[in-house]
Amino acid sequence: MLVTVRYLIPHPDAVTDLADLDVALHDGTQPIPDHLDDVEFFAVPYGVIDPRLCEPIARMPRLAVVQTVTAGYDHVLPFLRPGLILANGRGVHDAATAELAVALTLAARRRLPDFVRAGDEGRWATGWSAGLADARVLIVGYGSIGAAIERRLAGFEVEVSRVARSARSGVRPVSDVAELLPQADVVILATPLTPETEGLVDKDFLARMSDGALLVNVSRGRVVDTAALLAELEAGRLHAALDVTEPEPLPADHPLWSAPNVLISPHVGGLTAALAPRARRLLVDQVRRYAAGKPLANVVIGQ
């Protein structure tokens, strides 16, 4: 007997919360249900961004909504067809990603990787570091994650500037970034990957950064021109702390691993205990909204 599935989501606790509806679990670790003809709401499984997780969209003729649990949605765009609504996971990763952005900034500015490596060799390698107090921080991409980063920087006695796609009170347009870069000690990238932001951090962008400045990337690897960044790192002029890279995963023999003044984490910005409860709340809320015919939150395409 075929079981009607109208809502296909990747969070078991959210499935439990929605047990009164025609909901089923698909988290990417098990085969997708054979019968997808009735699916109207599909939440893409969360994990390593793998386009194959989006392939079932083509097998859902009644599909109306595609929901991501990620803030970024560039991996879904190739699978959309006209008429579909796309909503993202805005808010789910704010806390965890902001934590990591600040952690990477502190670790790089306080030279923690140098001290850990020396400790691994049994060396007491004391020394001065730039620190964070009195630094000028530029946040590129001032959405919910950018705002969460600023909130966590509030106690560090820094001066924060903000740019986003569109200007608003206290936030300058991204077209002003060239003017702001020479004044920044730390540049934190929190922008989504779009055609406008792909390759935004190119040779010219990096050249405008001040000597010794730190680039922190918690957005997407393709926002940065890797070759241009490598040139600056190898010249010893800039520092970088990267949670995302291009390519990704970074091959073992990639020169970024051995470049000076770089700290790399393996795309773990959202991977904390904060993820599950926030994802659960978002999915339950969105499915309930859809079932009741109410407007969805976080819509980036459609509606």
CSV table of C-alpha atoms in Angstrom, one decimal, residues 30-202:
chain,number,residue,atom,x,y,z
A,30,GLN,CA,18.8,6.3,3.7
A,31,PRO,CA,17.2,5.6,0.4
A,32,ILE,CA,14.6,8.2,-0.6
A,33,PRO,CA,11.0,7.0,-0.6
A,34,ASP,CA,10.0,5.5,-4.0
A,35,HIS,CA,6.7,7.3,-4.1
A,36,LEU,CA,7.3,11.1,-4.5
A,37,ASP,CA,4.3,12.0,-6.6
A,38,ASP,CA,2.5,13.7,-3.7
A,39,VAL,CA,5.4,15.6,-2.2
A,40,GLU,CA,4.6,19.3,-2.0
A,41,PHE,CA,7.3,20.4,0.6
A,42,PHE,CA,10.9,19.1,0.4
A,43,ALA,CA,13.6,20.1,2.8
A,44,VAL,CA,17.0,19.3,1.4
A,45,PRO,CA,19.0,17.1,3.7
A,46,TYR,CA,21.7,18.9,5.6
A,47,GLY,CA,25.4,17.9,5.5
A,48,VAL,CA,28.3,18.2,3.2
A,49,ILE,CA,26.9,20.2,0.3
A,50,ASP,CA,26.3,17.5,-2.3
A,51,PRO,CA,24.2,18.2,-5.4
A,52,ARG,CA,22.9,14.7,-5.4
A,53,LEU,CA,20.8,15.5,-2.4
A,54,CYS,CA,18.8,17.9,-4.7
A,55,GLU,CA,18.2,15.4,-7.5
A,56,PRO,CA,14.9,14.1,-6.1
A,57,ILE,CA,13.4,17.5,-6.9
A,58,ALA,CA,13.0,16.3,-10.5
A,59,ARG,CA,10.8,13.4,-9.4
A,60,MET,CA,8.3,15.5,-7.4
A,61,PRO,CA,5.6,16.7,-9.9
A,62,ARG,CA,3.5,18.4,-7.2
A,63,LEU,CA,6.4,20.0,-5.4
A,64,ALA,CA,5.7,23.6,-4.4
A,65,VAL,CA,8.4,24.4,-1.8
A,66,VAL,CA,12.1,23.6,-1.5
A,67,GLN,CA,13.5,24.4,1.9
A,68,THR,CA,17.2,24.4,2.8
A,69,VAL,CA,18.5,24.2,6.4
A,70,THR,CA,21.6,26.0,5.2
A,71,ALA,CA,21.8,29.8,4.9
A,72,GLY,CA,23.5,29.4,1.5
A,73,TYR,CA,21.4,28.0,-1.3
A,74,ASP,CA,23.6,28.2,-4.4
A,75,HIS,CA,23.8,24.3,-4.5
A,76,VAL,CA,20.0,24.1,-5.0
A,77,LEU,CA,19.6,26.7,-7.8
A,78,PRO,CA,20.5,24.3,-10.7
A,79,PHE,CA,17.7,22.0,-9.7
A,80,LEU,CA,14.9,24.5,-9.4
A,81,ARG,CA,12.2,24.8,-12.1
A,82,PRO,CA,9.8,27.7,-12.7
A,83,GLY,CA,7.2,28.2,-10.1
A,84,LEU,CA,9.0,26.6,-7.2
A,85,ILE,CA,9.4,28.5,-3.9
A,86,LEU,CA,12.9,28.4,-2.4
A,87,ALA,CA,13.3,29.2,1.3
A,88,ASN,CA,16.6,29.1,3.1
A,89,GLY,CA,17.8,28.4,6.7
A,90,ARG,CA,18.3,32.0,7.7
A,91,GLY,CA,18.8,32.0,11.5
A,92,VAL,CA,19.6,28.4,11.9
A,93,HIS,CA,23.4,28.8,11.7
A,94,ASP,CA,23.8,32.4,13.0
A,95,ALA,CA,25.0,31.5,16.5
A,96,ALA,CA,27.4,28.8,15.5
A,97,THR,CA,28.9,30.5,12.4
A,98,ALA,CA,29.3,33.8,14.4
A,99,GLU,CA,31.1,31.9,17.1
A,100,LEU,CA,33.5,30.4,14.6
A,101,ALA,CA,34.1,33.7,12.9
A,102,VAL,CA,35.1,35.2,16.2
A,103,ALA,CA,37.1,32.2,17.2
A,104,LEU,CA,39.1,32.2,13.9
A,105,THR,CA,39.7,35.9,14.3
A,106,LEU,CA,40.9,35.6,17.8
A,107,ALA,CA,43.1,32.6,17.1
A,108,ALA,CA,44.8,34.3,14.1
A,109,ARG,CA,45.2,37.7,15.8
A,110,ARG,CA,46.6,36.0,19.0
A,111,ARG,CA,48.8,33.6,17.0
A,112,LEU,CA,47.3,30.5,18.6
A,113,PRO,CA,48.3,28.2,15.7
A,114,ASP,CA,51.9,29.2,16.1
A,115,PHE,CA,51.8,28.4,19.9
A,116,VAL,CA,50.1,25.1,19.4
A,117,ARG,CA,52.6,24.0,16.7
A,118,ALA,CA,55.4,25.0,19.0
A,119,GLY,CA,53.8,23.1,21.8
A,120,ASP,CA,53.6,20.0,19.7
A,121,GLU,CA,57.4,20.2,19.3
A,122,GLY,CA,57.9,20.9,23.0
A,123,ARG,CA,59.0,24.5,22.4
A,124,TRP,CA,58.1,27.4,24.7
A,125,ALA,CA,57.7,30.0,21.9
A,126,THR,CA,56.5,33.1,23.6
A,127,GLY,CA,56.0,36.3,21.7
A,128,TRP,CA,53.8,39.4,20.9
A,129,SER,CA,50.6,39.3,18.9
A,130,ALA,CA,48.3,41.8,17.3
A,131,GLY,CA,45.3,41.0,19.5
A,132,LEU,CA,41.8,42.2,18.8
A,133,ALA,CA,41.3,45.2,21.1
A,134,ASP,CA,41.2,48.4,19.2
A,135,ALA,CA,41.1,46.6,15.8
A,136,ARG,CA,39.0,47.9,13.0
A,137,VAL,CA,36.7,45.1,11.7
A,138,LEU,CA,34.9,45.2,8.4
A,139,ILE,CA,32.0,42.8,8.0
A,140,VAL,CA,31.3,42.1,4.3
A,141,GLY,CA,27.7,40.7,4.1
A,142,TYR,CA,25.7,42.2,6.9
A,143,GLY,CA,22.7,39.8,7.0
A,144,SER,CA,21.6,37.8,10.1
A,145,ILE,CA,25.0,36.0,10.4
A,146,GLY,CA,26.9,39.3,10.0
A,147,ALA,CA,24.8,40.9,12.7
A,148,ALA,CA,25.4,37.9,14.9
A,149,ILE,CA,29.1,38.3,14.4
A,150,GLU,CA,28.9,41.9,15.4
A,151,ARG,CA,27.0,41.1,18.6
A,152,ARG,CA,29.7,38.6,19.6
A,153,LEU,CA,32.4,41.2,18.9
A,154,ALA,CA,30.7,43.8,21.1
A,155,GLY,CA,32.9,43.0,24.2
A,156,PHE,CA,36.2,43.1,22.4
A,157,GLU,CA,36.6,46.9,22.1
A,158,VAL,CA,36.7,46.9,18.3
A,159,GLU,CA,35.4,49.3,15.7
A,160,VAL,CA,33.0,47.7,13.3
A,161,SER,CA,32.0,48.7,9.8
A,162,ARG,CA,29.4,47.0,7.7
A,163,VAL,CA,28.6,46.5,4.0
A,164,ALA,CA,25.8,44.6,2.4
A,165,ARG,CA,24.2,44.4,-1.1
A,166,SER,CA,21.9,47.3,-0.3
A,167,ALA,CA,22.6,50.3,1.9
A,168,ARG,CA,20.6,51.0,5.0
A,169,SER,CA,21.1,52.8,8.3
A,170,GLY,CA,24.6,52.0,9.6
A,171,VAL,CA,25.3,49.7,6.6
A,172,ARG,CA,27.0,50.8,3.5
A,173,PRO,CA,26.6,49.3,0.0
A,174,VAL,CA,29.1,46.7,-1.1
A,175,SER,CA,30.1,49.2,-3.9
A,176,ASP,CA,31.8,51.2,-1.1
A,177,VAL,CA,34.0,48.2,0.0
A,178,ALA,CA,37.0,49.5,-1.9
A,179,GLU,CA,37.0,52.7,0.1
A,180,LEU,CA,36.7,50.8,3.4
A,181,LEU,CA,39.3,48.0,2.9
A,182,PRO,CA,42.5,50.1,3.5
A,183,GLN,CA,41.1,51.1,7.0
A,184,ALA,CA,40.3,47.6,8.2
A,185,ASP,CA,42.6,45.4,10.3
A,186,VAL,CA,40.2,42.4,10.0
A,187,VAL,CA,37.8,41.7,7.1
A,188,ILE,CA,35.2,39.1,7.8
A,189,LEU,CA,33.3,37.6,4.8
A,190,ALA,CA,29.7,36.5,5.7
A,191,THR,CA,28.1,37.1,2.3
A,192,PRO,CA,26.1,34.5,0.5
A,193,LEU,CA,27.4,33.1,-2.8
A,194,THR,CA,25.6,34.7,-5.7
A,195,PRO,CA,26.7,35.7,-9.2
A,196,GLU,CA,27.5,39.1,-7.8
A,197,THR,CA,29.7,37.8,-4.9
A,198,GLU,CA,31.5,35.0,-6.7
A,199,GLY,CA,35.1,36.1,-7.0
A,200,LEU,CA,34.4,39.3,-5.1
A,201,VAL,CA,37.6,39.0,-3.2
A,202,ASP,CA,39.9,39.2,-6.1
